[in-house]
XYZ file of C-alpha atoms in Angstrom:
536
model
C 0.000 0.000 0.000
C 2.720 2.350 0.557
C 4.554 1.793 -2.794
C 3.053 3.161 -6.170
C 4.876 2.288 -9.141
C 6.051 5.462 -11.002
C 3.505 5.250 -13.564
C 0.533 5.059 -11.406
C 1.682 8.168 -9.575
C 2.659 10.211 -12.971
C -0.967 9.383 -14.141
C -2.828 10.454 -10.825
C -0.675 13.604 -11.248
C -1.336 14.857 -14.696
C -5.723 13.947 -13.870
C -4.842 16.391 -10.956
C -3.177 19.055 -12.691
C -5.599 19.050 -15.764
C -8.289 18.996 -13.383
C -7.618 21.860 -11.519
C -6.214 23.835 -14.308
C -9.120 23.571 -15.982
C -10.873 25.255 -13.029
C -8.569 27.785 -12.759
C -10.352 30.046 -15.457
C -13.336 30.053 -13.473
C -11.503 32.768 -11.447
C -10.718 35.107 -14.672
C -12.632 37.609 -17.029
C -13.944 36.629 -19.666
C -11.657 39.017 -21.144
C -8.797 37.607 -20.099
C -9.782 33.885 -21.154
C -10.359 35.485 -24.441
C -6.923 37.209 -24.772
C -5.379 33.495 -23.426
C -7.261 31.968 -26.630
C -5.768 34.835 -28.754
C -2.044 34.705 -27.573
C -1.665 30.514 -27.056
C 0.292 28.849 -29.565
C -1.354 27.306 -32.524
C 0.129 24.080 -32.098
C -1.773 23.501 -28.776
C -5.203 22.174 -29.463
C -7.772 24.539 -28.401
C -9.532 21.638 -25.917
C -6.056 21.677 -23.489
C -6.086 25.330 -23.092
C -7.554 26.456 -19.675
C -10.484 29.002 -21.421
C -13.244 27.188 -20.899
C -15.376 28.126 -17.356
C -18.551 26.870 -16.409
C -21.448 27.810 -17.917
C -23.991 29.821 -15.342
C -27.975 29.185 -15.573
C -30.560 31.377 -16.122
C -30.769 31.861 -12.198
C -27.104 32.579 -12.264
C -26.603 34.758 -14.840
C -29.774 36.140 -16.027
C -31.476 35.663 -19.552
C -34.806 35.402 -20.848
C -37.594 34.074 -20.192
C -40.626 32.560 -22.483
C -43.602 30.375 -21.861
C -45.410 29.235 -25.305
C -48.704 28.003 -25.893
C -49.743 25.744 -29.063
C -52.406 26.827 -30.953
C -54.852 23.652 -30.182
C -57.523 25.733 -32.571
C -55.250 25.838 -35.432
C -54.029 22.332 -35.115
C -57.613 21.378 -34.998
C -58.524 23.016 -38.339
C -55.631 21.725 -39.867
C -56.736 18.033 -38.802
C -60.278 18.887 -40.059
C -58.741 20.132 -43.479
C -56.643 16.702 -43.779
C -59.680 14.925 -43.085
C -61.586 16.301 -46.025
C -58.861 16.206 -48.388
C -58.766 12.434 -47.741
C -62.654 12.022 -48.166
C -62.121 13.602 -51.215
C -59.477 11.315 -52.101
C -61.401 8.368 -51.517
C -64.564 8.777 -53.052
C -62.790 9.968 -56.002
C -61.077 6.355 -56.420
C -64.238 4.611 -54.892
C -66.202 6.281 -57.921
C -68.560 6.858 -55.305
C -71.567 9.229 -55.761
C -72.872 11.893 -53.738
C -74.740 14.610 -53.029
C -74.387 18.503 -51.556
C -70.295 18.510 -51.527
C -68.354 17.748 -48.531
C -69.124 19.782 -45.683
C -66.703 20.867 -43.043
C -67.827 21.661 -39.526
C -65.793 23.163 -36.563
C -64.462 19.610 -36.010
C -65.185 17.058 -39.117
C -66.654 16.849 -41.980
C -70.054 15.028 -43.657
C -70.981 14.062 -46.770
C -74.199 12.696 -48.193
C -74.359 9.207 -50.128
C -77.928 7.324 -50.791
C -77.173 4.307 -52.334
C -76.543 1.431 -49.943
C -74.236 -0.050 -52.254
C -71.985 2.807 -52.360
C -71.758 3.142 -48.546
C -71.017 0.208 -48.440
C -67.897 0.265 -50.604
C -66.883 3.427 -48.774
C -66.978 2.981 -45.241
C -64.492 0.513 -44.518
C -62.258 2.846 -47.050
C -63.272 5.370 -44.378
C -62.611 3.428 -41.159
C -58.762 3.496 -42.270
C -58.757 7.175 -41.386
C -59.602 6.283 -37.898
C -56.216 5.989 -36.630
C -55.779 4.215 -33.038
C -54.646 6.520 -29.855
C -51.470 5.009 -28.151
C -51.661 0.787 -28.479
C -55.166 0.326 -28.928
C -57.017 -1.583 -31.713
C -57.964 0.541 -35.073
C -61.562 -0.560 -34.380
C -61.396 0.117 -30.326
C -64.010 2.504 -28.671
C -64.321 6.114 -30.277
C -62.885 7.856 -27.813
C -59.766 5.964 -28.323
C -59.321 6.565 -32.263
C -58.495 9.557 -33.494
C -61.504 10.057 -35.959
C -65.064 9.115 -34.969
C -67.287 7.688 -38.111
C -71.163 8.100 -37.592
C -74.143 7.192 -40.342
C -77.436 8.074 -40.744
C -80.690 6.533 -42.333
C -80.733 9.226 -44.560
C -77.258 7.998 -45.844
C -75.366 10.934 -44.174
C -71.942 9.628 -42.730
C -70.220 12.235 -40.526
C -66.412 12.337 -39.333
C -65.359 14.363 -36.353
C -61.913 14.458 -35.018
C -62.298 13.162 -31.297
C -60.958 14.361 -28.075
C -57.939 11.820 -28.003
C -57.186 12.370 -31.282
C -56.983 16.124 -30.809
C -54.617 15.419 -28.045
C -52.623 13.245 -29.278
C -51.861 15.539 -32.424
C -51.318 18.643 -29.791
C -48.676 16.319 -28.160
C -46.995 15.449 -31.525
C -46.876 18.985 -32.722
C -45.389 20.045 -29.371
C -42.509 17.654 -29.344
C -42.096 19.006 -32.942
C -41.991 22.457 -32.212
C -39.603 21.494 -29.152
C -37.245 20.108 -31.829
C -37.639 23.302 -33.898
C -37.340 25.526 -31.093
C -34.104 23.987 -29.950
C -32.675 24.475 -33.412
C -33.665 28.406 -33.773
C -32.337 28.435 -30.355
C -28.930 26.669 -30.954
C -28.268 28.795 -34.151
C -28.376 32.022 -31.651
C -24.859 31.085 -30.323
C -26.303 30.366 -26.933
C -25.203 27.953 -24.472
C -27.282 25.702 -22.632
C -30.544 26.416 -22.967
C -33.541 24.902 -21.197
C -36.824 23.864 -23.359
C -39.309 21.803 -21.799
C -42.712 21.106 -22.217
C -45.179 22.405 -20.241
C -48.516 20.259 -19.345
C -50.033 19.513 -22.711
C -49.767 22.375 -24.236
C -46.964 24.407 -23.395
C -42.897 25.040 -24.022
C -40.940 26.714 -21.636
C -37.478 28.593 -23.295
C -35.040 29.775 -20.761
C -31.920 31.202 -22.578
C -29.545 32.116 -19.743
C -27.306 35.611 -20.878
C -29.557 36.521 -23.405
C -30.988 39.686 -22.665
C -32.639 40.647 -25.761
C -36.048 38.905 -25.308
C -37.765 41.037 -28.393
C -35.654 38.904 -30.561
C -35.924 35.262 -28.400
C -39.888 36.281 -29.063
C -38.872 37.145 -32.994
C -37.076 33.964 -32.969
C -39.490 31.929 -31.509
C -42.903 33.231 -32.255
C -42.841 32.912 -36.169
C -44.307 29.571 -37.718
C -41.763 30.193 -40.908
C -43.800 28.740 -42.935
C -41.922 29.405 -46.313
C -43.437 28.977 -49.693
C -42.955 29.782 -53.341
C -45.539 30.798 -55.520
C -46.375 33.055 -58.543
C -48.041 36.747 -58.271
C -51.319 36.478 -59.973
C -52.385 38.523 -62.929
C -55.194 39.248 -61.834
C -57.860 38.648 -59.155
C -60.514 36.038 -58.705
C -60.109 32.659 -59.026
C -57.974 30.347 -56.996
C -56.165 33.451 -56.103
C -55.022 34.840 -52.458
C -54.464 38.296 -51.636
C -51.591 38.713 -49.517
C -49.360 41.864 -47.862
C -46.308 42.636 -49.425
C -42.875 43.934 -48.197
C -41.692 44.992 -51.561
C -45.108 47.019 -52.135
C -45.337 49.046 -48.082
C -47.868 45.898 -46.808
C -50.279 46.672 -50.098
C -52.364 43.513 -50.644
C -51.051 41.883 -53.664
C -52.836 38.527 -55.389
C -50.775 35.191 -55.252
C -51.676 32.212 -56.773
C -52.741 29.530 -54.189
C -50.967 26.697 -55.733
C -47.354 26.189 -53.994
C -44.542 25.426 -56.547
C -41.793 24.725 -53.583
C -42.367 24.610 -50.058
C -39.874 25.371 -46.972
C -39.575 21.494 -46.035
C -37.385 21.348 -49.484
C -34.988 23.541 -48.179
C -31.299 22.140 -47.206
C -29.742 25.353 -45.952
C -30.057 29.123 -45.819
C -27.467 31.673 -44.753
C -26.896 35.074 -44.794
C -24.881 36.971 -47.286
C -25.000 40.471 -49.516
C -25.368 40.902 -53.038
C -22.289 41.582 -54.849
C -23.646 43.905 -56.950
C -25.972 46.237 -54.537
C -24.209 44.907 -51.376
C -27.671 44.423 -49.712
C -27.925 41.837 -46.999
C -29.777 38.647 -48.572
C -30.555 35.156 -47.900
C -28.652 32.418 -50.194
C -30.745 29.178 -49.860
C -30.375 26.016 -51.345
C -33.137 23.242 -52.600
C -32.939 18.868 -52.294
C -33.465 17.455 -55.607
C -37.281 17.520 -55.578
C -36.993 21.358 -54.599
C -34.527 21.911 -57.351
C -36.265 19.652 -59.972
C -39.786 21.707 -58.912
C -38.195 25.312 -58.561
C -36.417 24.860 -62.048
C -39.358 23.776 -63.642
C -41.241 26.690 -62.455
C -38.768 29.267 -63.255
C -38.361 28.056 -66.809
C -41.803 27.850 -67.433
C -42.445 31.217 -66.203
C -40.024 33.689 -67.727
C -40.559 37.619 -66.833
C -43.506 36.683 -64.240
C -42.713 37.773 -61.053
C -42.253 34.714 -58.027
C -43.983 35.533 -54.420
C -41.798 34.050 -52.099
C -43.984 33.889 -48.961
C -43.227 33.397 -44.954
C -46.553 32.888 -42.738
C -48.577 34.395 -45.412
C -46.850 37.467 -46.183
C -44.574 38.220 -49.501
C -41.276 38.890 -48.260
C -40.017 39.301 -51.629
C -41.197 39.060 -55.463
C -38.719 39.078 -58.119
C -39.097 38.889 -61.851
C -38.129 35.695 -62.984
C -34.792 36.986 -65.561
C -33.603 32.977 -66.719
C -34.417 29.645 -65.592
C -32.981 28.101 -61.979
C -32.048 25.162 -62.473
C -29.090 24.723 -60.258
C -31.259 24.098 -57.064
C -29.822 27.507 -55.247
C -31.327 31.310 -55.079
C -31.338 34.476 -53.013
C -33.718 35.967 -51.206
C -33.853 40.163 -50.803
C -35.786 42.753 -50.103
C -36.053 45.523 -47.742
C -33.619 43.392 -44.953
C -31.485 44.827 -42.559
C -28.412 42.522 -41.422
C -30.446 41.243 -38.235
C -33.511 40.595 -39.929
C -31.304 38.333 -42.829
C -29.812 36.600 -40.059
C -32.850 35.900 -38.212
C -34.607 34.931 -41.186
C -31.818 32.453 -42.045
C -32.190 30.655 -38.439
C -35.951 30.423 -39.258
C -35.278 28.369 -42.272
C -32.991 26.403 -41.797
C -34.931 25.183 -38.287
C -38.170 24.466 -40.561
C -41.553 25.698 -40.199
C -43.604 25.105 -36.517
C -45.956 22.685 -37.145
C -48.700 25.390 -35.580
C -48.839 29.049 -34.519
C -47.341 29.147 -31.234
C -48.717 32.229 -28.623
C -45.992 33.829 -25.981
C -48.426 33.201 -22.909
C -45.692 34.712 -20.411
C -42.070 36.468 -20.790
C -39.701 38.017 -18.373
C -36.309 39.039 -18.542
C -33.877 37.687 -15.568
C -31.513 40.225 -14.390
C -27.814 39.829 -13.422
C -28.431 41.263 -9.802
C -30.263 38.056 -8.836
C -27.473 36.154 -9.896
C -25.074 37.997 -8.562
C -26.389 37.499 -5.261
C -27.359 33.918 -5.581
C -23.453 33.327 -6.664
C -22.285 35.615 -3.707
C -24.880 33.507 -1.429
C -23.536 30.225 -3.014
C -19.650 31.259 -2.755
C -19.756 31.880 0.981
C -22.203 28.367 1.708
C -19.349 27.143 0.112
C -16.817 28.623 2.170
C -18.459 27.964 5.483
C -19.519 24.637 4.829
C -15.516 23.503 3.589
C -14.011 25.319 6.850
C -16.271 23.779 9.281
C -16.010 20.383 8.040
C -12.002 20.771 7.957
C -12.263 22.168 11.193
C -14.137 19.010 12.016
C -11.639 16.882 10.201
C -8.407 18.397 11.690
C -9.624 18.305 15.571
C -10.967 14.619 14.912
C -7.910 13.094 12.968
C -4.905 15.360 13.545
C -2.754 15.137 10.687
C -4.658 12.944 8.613
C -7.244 15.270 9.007
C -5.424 17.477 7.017
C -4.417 15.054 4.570
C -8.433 14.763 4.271
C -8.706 18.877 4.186
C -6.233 18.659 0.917
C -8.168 16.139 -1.221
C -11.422 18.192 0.044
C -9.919 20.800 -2.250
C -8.552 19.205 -4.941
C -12.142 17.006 -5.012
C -13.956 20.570 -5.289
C -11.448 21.892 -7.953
C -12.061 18.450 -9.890
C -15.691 19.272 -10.290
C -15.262 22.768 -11.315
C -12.551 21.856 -14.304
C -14.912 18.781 -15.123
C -17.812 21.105 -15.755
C -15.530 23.339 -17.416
C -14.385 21.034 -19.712
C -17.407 19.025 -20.766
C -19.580 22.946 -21.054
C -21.793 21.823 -18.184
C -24.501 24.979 -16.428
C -24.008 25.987 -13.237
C -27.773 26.088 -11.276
C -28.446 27.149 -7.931
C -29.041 23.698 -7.390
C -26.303 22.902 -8.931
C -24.313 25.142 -6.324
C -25.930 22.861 -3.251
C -24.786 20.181 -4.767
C -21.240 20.804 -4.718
C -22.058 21.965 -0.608
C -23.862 19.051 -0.480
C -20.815 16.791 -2.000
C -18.165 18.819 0.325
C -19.925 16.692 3.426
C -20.564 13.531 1.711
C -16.496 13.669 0.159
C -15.123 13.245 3.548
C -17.249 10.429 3.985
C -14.672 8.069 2.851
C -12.081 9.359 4.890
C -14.157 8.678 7.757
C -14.855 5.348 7.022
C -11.103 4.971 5.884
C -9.224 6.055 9.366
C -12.033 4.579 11.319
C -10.889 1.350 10.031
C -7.300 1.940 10.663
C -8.030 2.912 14.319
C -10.020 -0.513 14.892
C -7.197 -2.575 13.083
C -4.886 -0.809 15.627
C -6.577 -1.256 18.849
C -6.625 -4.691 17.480
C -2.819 -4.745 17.970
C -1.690 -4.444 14.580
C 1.199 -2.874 13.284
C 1.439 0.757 11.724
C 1.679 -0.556 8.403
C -0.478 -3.409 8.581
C -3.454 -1.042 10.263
C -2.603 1.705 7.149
C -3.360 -1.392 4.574
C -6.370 -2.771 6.293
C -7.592 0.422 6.477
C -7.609 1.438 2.539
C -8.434 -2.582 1.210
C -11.146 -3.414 4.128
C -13.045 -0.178 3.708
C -12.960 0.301 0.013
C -15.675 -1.956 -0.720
C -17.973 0.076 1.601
C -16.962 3.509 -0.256
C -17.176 1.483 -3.815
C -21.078 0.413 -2.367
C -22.486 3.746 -1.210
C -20.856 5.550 -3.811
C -22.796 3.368 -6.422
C -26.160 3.484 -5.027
C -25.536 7.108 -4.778
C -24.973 7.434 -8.413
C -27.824 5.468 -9.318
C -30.071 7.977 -7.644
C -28.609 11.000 -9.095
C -28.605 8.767 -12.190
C -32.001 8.517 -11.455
C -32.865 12.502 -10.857
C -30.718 13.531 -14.468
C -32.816 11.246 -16.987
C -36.025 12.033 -15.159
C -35.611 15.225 -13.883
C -35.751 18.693 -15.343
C -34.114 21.937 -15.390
C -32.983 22.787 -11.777
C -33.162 18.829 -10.869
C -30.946 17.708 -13.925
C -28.740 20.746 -12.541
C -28.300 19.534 -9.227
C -28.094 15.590 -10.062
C -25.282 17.156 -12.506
C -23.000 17.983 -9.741
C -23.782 15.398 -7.448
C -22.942 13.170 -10.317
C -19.592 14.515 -10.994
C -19.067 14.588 -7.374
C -19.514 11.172 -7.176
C -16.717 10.301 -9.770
C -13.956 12.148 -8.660
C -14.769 11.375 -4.639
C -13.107 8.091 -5.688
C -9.756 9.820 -7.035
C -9.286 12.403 -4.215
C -10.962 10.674 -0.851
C -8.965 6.880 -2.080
C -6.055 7.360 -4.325
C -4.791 11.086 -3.229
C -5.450 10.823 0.102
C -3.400 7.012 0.521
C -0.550 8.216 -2.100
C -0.375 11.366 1.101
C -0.238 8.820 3.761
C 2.364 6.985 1.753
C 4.836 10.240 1.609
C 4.231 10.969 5.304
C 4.766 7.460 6.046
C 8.136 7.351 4.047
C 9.109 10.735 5.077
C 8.247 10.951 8.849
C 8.935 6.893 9.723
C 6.033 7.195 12.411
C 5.827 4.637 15.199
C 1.463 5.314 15.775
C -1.419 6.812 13.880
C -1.490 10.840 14.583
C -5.033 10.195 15.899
């Protein structure tokens, strides 16, 4: 026990010293990190340099703050819309007949067919549209399908979109919109940020050091539902009229039919024309995009294209030559934010509903500051008393315990440094929380050694029994530890998952500082003292 072989010790060294220098930039500017960055070598990889600090939370740092709300209305109508185009579908290819068109009500549709014969060719055609609700049958109870079929005598046969089914599309669309959220989120160039959902309907956005939340709302609020279609000649027909940019917000007609859509689109980015040096958006199509857009474009020469986002005309340019390369720009009236937010918007895809900003709130610094003041000195009272407690108990070895206490700390600082972790106020009690339960070993450790030696046992022989006899205990509670804060990460959420964080790292490198630092100390004492007793 108290020989290491040289290599054993070099490694335990260099985890130390990376470990705490990577903590070491948590006590410098950001300026300074940033001038480190700037003046380092090139031929050090940018991971090993000590730049990186820990990331602080919203309650740390400040940010904003925004609670959505799904539009269950729109999703609704949309479902109802779906659901008629695929009764048209199907008594198209039934051949069925019928009378009074299909009519759509706040939640289905009906349509009217007398002959038997006929219903009876279309209804099971019809019953495919009822889709089950989680595991159940296709043909279970209503309530548990999303579409609920009803006939008349008369031969009227009425869809309605039921309760489940409503729900269960409101879920969908929100853990779609969390995925596009998170994207248009990402591309700001923030770190960490917290989206959950929110009961059924809801998304929470935290974005901690943002404090622009007129442009989180910008970012977040717009469907970006892009399209490409052609400016009408005229009015009437299948023709919409929709505000323009280009024209001051003058209603301008567009032809409904949609040549590309947004969900063809590989990438966007910002850029400025080389010839008016205007900020514009570059975008490129998949093949179907291209094949469609250059199709379009050849087809219509000197007609002008509406390109459309939520139903207004950003921009409408006269087609000059065929596109057939599957790229284009995108200008107008843009200012360099507005290109750049409008790239983030495509290249996350549309919502799949309108989404309403229900509550907002920008968190100030001030809080933070005081919650990291407030966390800083729980920090510093709860390490002193417990090496106070440590050095009156054990003497010397109590000290020994005192060192890997702060090494153990630094270890979880650089850690979360390293791997871009956030910082919580939870996350703060946790590391006060793991300052108590670090010394743990220790106890258990020199406990052990002061049995073996009232036993009778030699120095040596008590030092040994002490580390090998009580390392299965540490190894024990240390695991069923982690599988709790396991536990609290994949099940938890935003201050939880910031707390089990810590704890978790806490965990890890108790094992490196409370068993391996603190015996290779007891080894050097022992070798460099020749003691005849324990110190305690």
């Amino acid at each position: 026990m108290l020989r290491f072989q040289t290599r054993k010790v070099i490694v335990v060294l260099l985890v130390l010293l990376f470990g705490c220098g990577f903590a070491l930039p948590n006590l410098f500017s950001p300026e300074t990190r940033q001038s480190i960055a700037q003046n380092a070598p090139s031929w050090i990889p940018r991971i090993l340099l000590p730049i990186h600090a820990v990331v602080l939370g919203l309650d740390l740092q400040g940010g904003s703050h925004v609670l959505l709300e799904i539009d269950r209305a729109d999703l609704v109508r949309s479902q109802v819309t779906q659901l008629r185009d695929d009764v048209r579908r199907i008594l198209r290819e039934e051949r069925v007949s019928f009378q009074g068109g299909i009519n759509m009500t706040a939640r289905g549709v009906s349509v009217r067919v007398p002959e038997a014969s006929d219903r009876a060719r279309l209804l099971p055609k019809l019953r495919e549209l009822a889709q089950p609700v989680g595991t159940l049958g296709a043909f279970g109870p209503s309530g548990n399908n999303t579409i609920d079929i009803a006939e008349q005598p008369d031969g009227l046969i009425q869809l309605s979109v039921t309760e489940a089914g409503a729900n269960e599309r409101v879920r969908r669309a929100v853990e779609q919109a969390m995925e596009v959220l998170r994207r248009r989120v990402d591309a700001l160039g923030t770190t960490e940020p917290n989206i959950q959902r929110q009961g059924l309907d809801r998304i929470l956005v935290q974005v901690p050091g943002l404090q622009d939340p007129q442009r989180l709302k910008e970012i977040l609020g717009q469907t970006a539902k892009l399209q490409f279609r052609m400016v009408a000649d005229s009015q009437g027909g299948d023709v919409d009229m929709l505000p323009s940019q280009d024209a001051g917000g003058a209603l301008v007609p567009v032809e409904r039919r949609v040549i590309v859509e947004g969900e063809d689109l590989v990438d966007a980015q910002p850029a400025f024309d080389s010839r008016s040096s205007q900020p514009i958006v570059n975008f490129r199509f998949n093949i179907r995009g291209a094949q469609r857009f250059g199709q379009a474009t050849t087809e219509n020469l000197g007609r002008p294209l509406a390109i459309v986002l939520d139903n207004k005309v950003i921009s409408s340019p006269v087609i000059q030559s065929p596109i057939t390369g599957g790229s284009g720009q995108i200008s107008g009236n843009f200012t360099v934010e507005s290109v750049n937010n409008l790239a983030i918007l495509l290249r996350a895809g549309a919502l799949p509903a309108k989404m309403t900003i229900v509550e907002e709130r920008t968190v100030g610094p001030g809080l933070g500051a005081d919650s990291i003041q407030a966390g800083k000195m729980a920090t510093i009272i709860a390490t002193v008393l417990v090496v106070l407690y440590m050095i009156g108990t054990y003497g010397l070895f109590g000290v020994i315990a005192s060192i890997a206490l702060v090494v153990h700390v630094c270890l979880i600082l650089g850690l979360m440094s390293i791997l871009g972790a956030t910082m919580t106020l939870p996350g703060i009690a946790g590391i006060v929380l793991t300052i108590g339960t670090a010394v743990d070993s220790n106890v258990l450790i020199y406990e052990r050694m002061r049995e073996e030696s009232h036993q009778g046992r030699s120095l040596v022989s008590a030092l040994e029994a002490g580390f090998q006899r009580a390392f299965a205990t540490i190894i024990d509670s240390n695991v069923t530890m982690l599988i709790a804060a396991v536990a609290l990460f994949s099940l938890g959420s935003g201050p939880v998952r910031g707390f089990a964080v810590v704890f978790i790292l806490g965990i890890l490198t108790t094992v490196i500082t409370a068993v391996t630092l603190t015996r290779m100390l007891i080894a050097l004492w022992y070798r460099l003292a020749k003691p005849k007793a324990l110190p305690f």
